[in-house]
PDB file of C-alpha atoms in Angstrom:
ATOM      1  CA  MET A 280      20.433  11.304   2.869  1.00 46.00           C
ATOM      2  CA  HIS A 281      16.979  14.485   3.159  1.00 59.00           C
ATOM      3  CA  ASP A 282      14.513  14.352   6.003  1.00 87.00           C
ATOM      4  CA  LEU A 283      11.411  13.863   5.002  1.00 91.00           C
ATOM      5  CA  MET A 284       8.214  14.943   5.410  1.00 95.00           C
ATOM      6  CA  PHE A 285       4.549  12.942   6.346  1.00 96.00           C
ATOM      7  CA  ARG A 286       1.274  13.662   4.924  1.00 96.00           C
ATOM      8  CA  SER A 287      -2.225  12.127   4.476  1.00 97.00           C
ATOM      9  CA  ALA A 288      -3.273  12.947   0.727  1.00 97.00           C
ATOM     10  CA  THR A 289      -6.008  15.095  -0.627  1.00 97.00           C
ATOM     11  CA  PRO A 290      -8.137  15.032  -4.063  1.00 97.00           C
ATOM     12  CA  ALA A 291      -5.724  17.728  -5.242  1.00 97.00           C
ATOM     13  CA  ASP A 292      -2.585  15.134  -4.827  1.00 97.00           C
ATOM     14  CA  ALA A 293      -4.467  12.019  -6.926  1.00 97.00           C
ATOM     15  CA  GLU A 294      -2.828  13.365 -10.718  1.00 97.00           C
ATOM     16  CA  ALA A 295       0.473  13.647  -9.104  1.00 96.00           C
ATOM     17  CA  ILE A 296      -0.220   9.866  -6.864  1.00 97.00           C
ATOM     18  CA  VAL A 297      -0.770   8.477 -10.019  1.00 95.00           C
ATOM     19  CA  ALA A 298       2.102  10.246 -11.374  1.00 94.00           C
ATOM     20  CA  LEU A 299       4.519   8.914  -8.947  1.00 94.00           C
ATOM     21  CA  VAL A 300       3.027   5.498  -9.833  1.00 93.00           C
ATOM     22  CA  GLU A 301       3.627   4.714 -13.078  1.00 89.00           C
ATOM     23  CA  SER A 302       6.620   6.035 -12.923  1.00 88.00           C
ATOM     24  CA  ALA A 303       8.211   3.917 -10.594  1.00 86.00           C
ATOM     25  CA  TYR A 304       6.603   0.612 -12.619  1.00 84.00           C
ATOM     26  CA  ARG A 305       5.255   1.861 -15.659  1.00 82.00           C
ATOM     27  CA  GLY A 306       7.164   1.970 -18.894  1.00 75.00           C
ATOM     28  CA  ASP A 307      10.916   3.749 -19.627  1.00 77.00           C
ATOM     29  CA  ALA A 308      11.405   5.389 -17.301  1.00 76.00           C
ATOM     30  CA  SER A 309      10.645   3.528 -14.626  1.00 76.00           C
ATOM     31  CA  ARG A 310      13.299   1.537 -15.190  1.00 78.00           C
ATOM     32  CA  VAL A 311      15.841   3.729 -14.008  1.00 76.00           C
ATOM     33  CA  GLY A 312      14.940   2.064 -10.617  1.00 75.00           C
ATOM     34  CA  TRP A 313      14.611  -1.017  -9.585  1.00 75.00           C
ATOM     35  CA  THR A 314      11.491  -1.369  -8.980  1.00 74.00           C
ATOM     36  CA  THR A 315      10.104  -1.784 -12.461  1.00 76.00           C
ATOM     37  CA  GLU A 316       7.964  -3.541 -13.606  1.00 80.00           C
ATOM     38  CA  ALA A 317       7.905  -3.274 -17.119  1.00 76.00           C
ATOM     39  CA  ASP A 318       8.824  -6.001 -18.106  1.00 84.00           C
ATOM     40  CA  LEU A 319       6.396  -7.913 -16.836  1.00 87.00           C
ATOM     41  CA  LEU A 320       3.112  -5.513 -17.221  1.00 84.00           C
ATOM     42  CA  ASP A 321       1.973  -2.778 -19.559  1.00 82.00           C
ATOM     43  CA  GLY A 322      -0.845  -0.920 -19.590  1.00 83.00           C
ATOM     44  CA  ARG A 323      -2.031   2.174 -16.661  1.00 84.00           C
ATOM     45  CA  ARG A 324      -0.840   0.947 -13.158  1.00 84.00           C
ATOM     46  CA  THR A 325      -4.016   4.326 -12.038  1.00 90.00           C
ATOM     47  CA  ASP A 326      -6.056   5.938 -12.340  1.00 93.00           C
ATOM     48  CA  VAL A 327      -7.629   9.836 -11.492  1.00 96.00           C
ATOM     49  CA  ALA A 328     -10.388   7.776  -9.849  1.00 95.00           C
ATOM     50  CA  SER A 329      -9.316   5.112  -8.456  1.00 95.00           C
ATOM     51  CA  VAL A 330      -6.569   7.441  -5.516  1.00 97.00           C
ATOM     52  CA  LEU A 331     -10.096   9.069  -5.641  1.00 97.00           C
ATOM     53  CA  ALA A 332     -11.774   5.531  -4.789  1.00 97.00           C
ATOM     54  CA  LEU A 333      -8.265   4.640  -2.273  1.00 97.00           C
ATOM     55  CA  MET A 334      -9.000   8.147  -0.261  1.00 96.00           C
ATOM     56  CA  HIS A 335     -12.765   8.411   0.003  1.00 97.00           C
ATOM     57  CA  ALA A 336     -12.751   5.137   1.619  1.00 97.00           C
ATOM     58  CA  PRO A 337     -13.600   4.126   4.873  1.00 95.00           C
ATOM     59  CA  ASP A 338     -10.010   3.731   7.108  1.00 96.00           C
ATOM     60  CA  SER A 339      -8.152   4.583   4.104  1.00 97.00           C
ATOM     61  CA  MET A 340      -5.800   6.909   3.594  1.00 97.00           C
ATOM     62  CA  ILE A 341      -2.651   7.868   1.180  1.00 98.00           C
ATOM     63  CA  LEU A 342       0.656   8.063   3.123  1.00 98.00           C
ATOM     64  CA  LEU A 343       2.104  11.333   0.847  1.00 97.00           C
ATOM     65  CA  ALA A 344       6.908  11.482   1.156  1.00 97.00           C
ATOM     66  CA  GLN A 345       8.227  14.117   0.922  1.00 94.00           C
ATOM     67  CA  ARG A 346      12.111  16.295   0.854  1.00 89.00           C
ATOM     68  CA  ALA A 347      11.317  18.389   3.922  1.00 82.00           C
ATOM     69  CA  ASP A 348      12.935  21.181   1.672  1.00 82.00           C
ATOM     70  CA  GLY A 349      10.827  20.920  -1.269  1.00 77.00           C
ATOM     71  CA  PRO A 350       7.435  20.272  -2.985  1.00 74.00           C
ATOM     72  CA  ALA A 351       7.585  16.792  -5.142  1.00 85.00           C
ATOM     73  CA  LEU A 352       6.536  13.185  -4.052  1.00 93.00           C
ATOM     74  CA  LEU A 353       9.098  11.133  -3.541  1.00 95.00           C
ATOM     75  CA  ALA A 354       6.890   8.168  -2.376  1.00 96.00           C
ATOM     76  CA  CYS A 355       3.152   7.181  -1.075  1.00 97.00           C
ATOM     77  CA  CYS A 356       1.505   4.235  -0.539  1.00 98.00           C
ATOM     78  CA  HIS A 357      -1.872   2.635   0.951  1.00 98.00           C
ATOM     79  CA  LEU A 358      -2.760   1.879   3.865  1.00 98.00           C
ATOM     80  CA  ALA A 359      -6.506   0.642   4.958  1.00 97.00           C
ATOM     81  CA  ARG A 360      -7.817  -1.084   8.119  1.00 97.00           C
ATOM     82  CA  GLU A 361      -8.490  -4.715   7.429  1.00 94.00           C
ATOM     83  CA  GLY A 362     -10.773  -5.567  10.706  1.00 88.00           C
ATOM     84  CA  ALA A 363      -9.798  -5.132  14.305  1.00 87.00           C
ATOM     85  CA  ASP A 364      -6.461  -6.112  13.936  1.00 93.00           C
ATOM     86  CA  ASN A 365      -5.156  -5.750  10.402  1.00 96.00           C
ATOM     87  CA  ALA A 366      -3.857  -3.104   7.514  1.00 98.00           C
ATOM     88  CA  TYR A 367      -3.003  -3.360   4.601  1.00 98.00           C
ATOM     89  CA  PHE A 368      -0.186  -2.524   2.177  1.00 98.00           C
ATOM     90  CA  GLY A 369      -0.545  -1.313  -1.176  1.00 96.00           C
ATOM     91  CA  MET A 370       0.286   0.930  -4.022  1.00 95.00           C
ATOM     92  CA  PHE A 371       3.631   1.668  -2.489  1.00 96.00           C
ATOM     93  CA  ALA A 372       5.987   3.580  -4.793  1.00 95.00           C
ATOM     94  CA  VAL A 373       8.934   5.723  -4.666  1.00 94.00           C
ATOM     95  CA  ARG A 374      10.149   8.049  -7.631  1.00 92.00           C
ATOM     96  CA  PRO A 375      12.649   6.041  -9.645  1.00 90.00           C
ATOM     97  CA  ASP A 376      15.600   8.254  -9.327  1.00 88.00           C
ATOM     98  CA  ALA A 377      15.125   8.260  -5.428  1.00 88.00           C
ATOM     99  CA  GLN A 378      14.740   4.366  -5.109  1.00 88.00           C
ATOM    100  CA  GLY A 379      17.957   3.523  -3.564  1.00 88.00           C
ATOM    101  CA  GLU A 380      18.738   6.277  -1.078  1.00 89.00           C
ATOM    102  CA  GLY A 381      16.320   5.526   2.481  1.00 92.00           C
ATOM    103  CA  VAL A 382      13.167   6.650   1.514  1.00 94.00           C
ATOM    104  CA  GLY A 383      11.122   3.492   0.980  1.00 94.00           C
ATOM    105  CA  ARG A 384      12.097   2.103   4.320  1.00 96.00           C
ATOM    106  CA  ARG A 385      10.895   5.513   5.673  1.00 96.00           C
ATOM    107  CA  VAL A 386       8.013   5.168   4.258  1.00 97.00           C
ATOM    108  CA  LEU A 387       7.239   1.105   4.530  1.00 97.00           C
ATOM    109  CA  ALA A 388       8.155   2.676   8.426  1.00 97.00           C
ATOM    110  CA  GLU A 389       6.012   5.233   9.098  1.00 97.00           C
ATOM    111  CA  ALA A 390       3.156   3.468   7.534  1.00 98.00           C
ATOM    112  CA  GLU A 391       3.285   0.640   9.976  1.00 98.00           C
ATOM    113  CA  ARG A 392       3.427   3.486  13.105  1.00 97.00           C
ATOM    114  CA  ILE A 393       0.778   4.355  12.239  1.00 97.00           C
ATOM    115  CA  ALA A 394      -0.845   1.147  11.543  1.00 97.00           C
ATOM    116  CA  ARG A 395       0.378   0.638  15.233  1.00 96.00           C
ATOM    117  CA  ALA A 396      -0.261   3.823  16.689  1.00 95.00           C
ATOM    118  CA  THR A 397      -3.533   5.438  14.923  1.00 94.00           C
ATOM    119  CA  TRP A 398      -5.777   2.345  14.413  1.00 95.00           C
ATOM    120  CA  ARG A 399      -3.832  -0.453  17.189  1.00 95.00           C
ATOM    121  CA  CYS A 400      -3.460  -3.291  14.105  1.00 96.00           C
ATOM    122  CA  SER A 401      -1.514  -6.135  15.539  1.00 96.00           C
ATOM    123  CA  HIS A 402      -0.446  -7.581  11.137  1.00 97.00           C
ATOM    124  CA  MET A 403      -0.116  -5.840   8.532  1.00 98.00           C
ATOM    125  CA  ALA A 404      -0.621  -7.733   4.864  1.00 98.00           C
ATOM    126  CA  MET A 405       0.252  -6.806   1.364  1.00 97.00           C
ATOM    127  CA  THR A 406       0.501  -8.814  -2.016  1.00 96.00           C
ATOM    128  CA  VAL A 407       2.696  -9.158  -4.143  1.00 95.00           C
ATOM    129  CA  ILE A 408       3.653 -10.684  -7.732  1.00 94.00           C
ATOM    130  CA  ASP A 409       5.217 -13.888  -6.517  1.00 94.00           C
ATOM    131  CA  VAL A 410       7.868 -13.169  -9.438  1.00 93.00           C
ATOM    132  CA  ARG A 411       9.737  -9.903  -8.109  1.00 92.00           C
ATOM    133  CA  ALA A 412      11.522 -12.126  -5.935  1.00 92.00           C
ATOM    134  CA  GLU A 413      14.209  -9.047  -5.113  1.00 91.00           C
ATOM    135  CA  LEU A 414      11.401  -7.325  -4.210  1.00 93.00           C
ATOM    136  CA  ILE A 415      10.183  -9.941  -1.949  1.00 96.00           C
ATOM    137  CA  ALA A 416      13.730 -10.245  -0.621  1.00 95.00           C
ATOM    138  CA  TRP A 417      13.371  -6.315  -0.136  1.00 95.00           C
ATOM    139  CA  TYR A 418      10.890  -7.119   2.155  1.00 96.00           C
ATOM    140  CA  GLU A 419      11.811  -9.618   4.429  1.00 97.00           C
ATOM    141  CA  ARG A 420      14.332  -7.768   5.258  1.00 96.00           C
ATOM    142  CA  ARG A 421      12.432  -5.757   7.029  1.00 96.00           C
ATOM    143  CA  GLY A 422      10.768  -8.132   8.668  1.00 97.00           C
ATOM    144  CA  TYR A 423       7.754  -9.723   6.642  1.00 98.00           C
ATOM    145  CA  HIS A 424       6.777 -13.661   5.647  1.00 97.00           C
ATOM    146  CA  ARG A 425       5.970 -15.360   2.999  1.00 97.00           C
ATOM    147  CA  THR A 426       3.027 -17.234   3.694  1.00 97.00           C
ATOM    148  CA  ARG A 427       2.576 -19.538   0.466  1.00 96.00           C
ATOM    149  CA  GLU A 428      -1.266 -18.012  -0.542  1.00 97.00           C
ATOM    150  CA  TYR A 429      -1.199 -16.873  -3.475  1.00 97.00           C
ATOM    151  CA  LYS A 430      -4.408 -15.449  -5.800  1.00 95.00           C
ATOM    152  CA  PRO A 431      -4.355 -15.073  -8.961  1.00 95.00           C
ATOM    153  CA  PHE A 432      -3.258 -12.201 -11.353  1.00 93.00           C
ATOM    154  CA  PRO A 433      -6.456 -10.624 -12.481  1.00 92.00           C
ATOM    155  CA  TYR A 434      -5.952 -11.232 -16.422  1.00 93.00           C
ATOM    156  CA  GLY A 435      -7.948  -9.243 -18.361  1.00 89.00           C
ATOM    157  CA  ASP A 436      -8.584  -6.590 -16.162  1.00 86.00           C
ATOM    158  CA  ALA A 437      -6.698  -3.437 -17.706  1.00 85.00           C
ATOM    159  CA  ARG A 438      -7.351  -1.282 -14.385  1.00 80.00           C
ATOM    160  CA  PHE A 439      -3.833  -4.160 -12.991  1.00 83.00           C
ATOM    161  CA  GLY A 440      -1.799  -3.377 -16.037  1.00 86.00           C
ATOM    162  CA  LEU A 441      -1.993  -6.020 -18.719  1.00 89.00           C
ATOM    163  CA  PRO A 442       0.399  -8.842 -18.502  1.00 92.00           C
ATOM    164  CA  ARG A 443       3.515  -9.077 -20.834  1.00 92.00           C
ATOM    165  CA  ARG A 444       3.703 -13.105 -19.332  1.00 93.00           C
ATOM    166  CA  PRO A 445       1.011 -16.145 -18.817  1.00 94.00           C
ATOM    167  CA  ASP A 446       2.819 -16.285 -15.501  1.00 94.00           C
ATOM    168  CA  LEU A 447       1.306 -14.164 -12.769  1.00 94.00           C
ATOM    169  CA  ARG A 448       0.221 -14.358  -9.080  1.00 95.00           C
ATOM    170  CA  PHE A 449       0.271 -12.374  -6.163  1.00 95.00           C
ATOM    171  CA  GLU A 450       1.791 -13.891  -3.439  1.00 97.00           C
ATOM    172  CA  LEU A 451       0.420 -13.002   0.134  1.00 97.00           C
ATOM    173  CA  LEU A 452       3.154 -11.307   2.995  1.00 98.00           C
ATOM    174  CA  LEU A 453       2.909 -10.773   6.369  1.00 98.00           C
ATOM    175  CA  LYS A 454       3.944  -9.030   9.027  1.00 98.00           C
ATOM    176  CA  ALA A 455       3.588  -8.580  12.716  1.00 97.00           C
ATOM    177  CA  LEU A 456       3.748  -5.423  14.537  1.00 96.00           C
ATOM    178  CA  THR A 457       5.316  -6.097  17.535  1.00 81.00           C
ATOM    179  CA  GLY A 458       6.347  -3.356  19.928  1.00 57.00           C
ATOM    180  CA  GLU A 459       6.589   0.681  20.932  1.00 45.00           C
ATOM    181  CA  CYS A 460       5.574   3.159  17.858  1.00 38.00           C
ATOM    182  CA  ALA A 461       8.830   4.234  15.298  1.00 36.00           C
TER     183      ALA A 461
END
């Protein structure tokens, strides 16, 4: 595995972030990796305005990962502090041709480290489309627990994609961020 470099995104990264997220989740290109949502959703996953809004929101950041020897983005995620003790993890994407190399595991670990060390958060939360069994299992292997707390999928709001099936909903996953910072 190559050395990864982590950094916070800047507005100049917004277009590259959108391209990365779209490549990991939408269209035929996303089928190279295992995180595709192409069978569940059409349409866009995000856009430049949404990415910039996340960057500029209080207690929010987009974490980027790239190889130390190259400028191309390999992965990203959005982190937001929610209240005094909780962080939210979202917009997680790994370039499809880099999936399966441990990049995602390292990005998730770095996001957890930031939430603990910088914001002193004791828990990380995320929402995952509940029919994504393989993805939920991946998070469970990393210490996340299913809560059986569900949120409806925002049908009719194209900002979240165009559903290809009628049974989509989000499940909240939680992890206690205990122990020393990695």
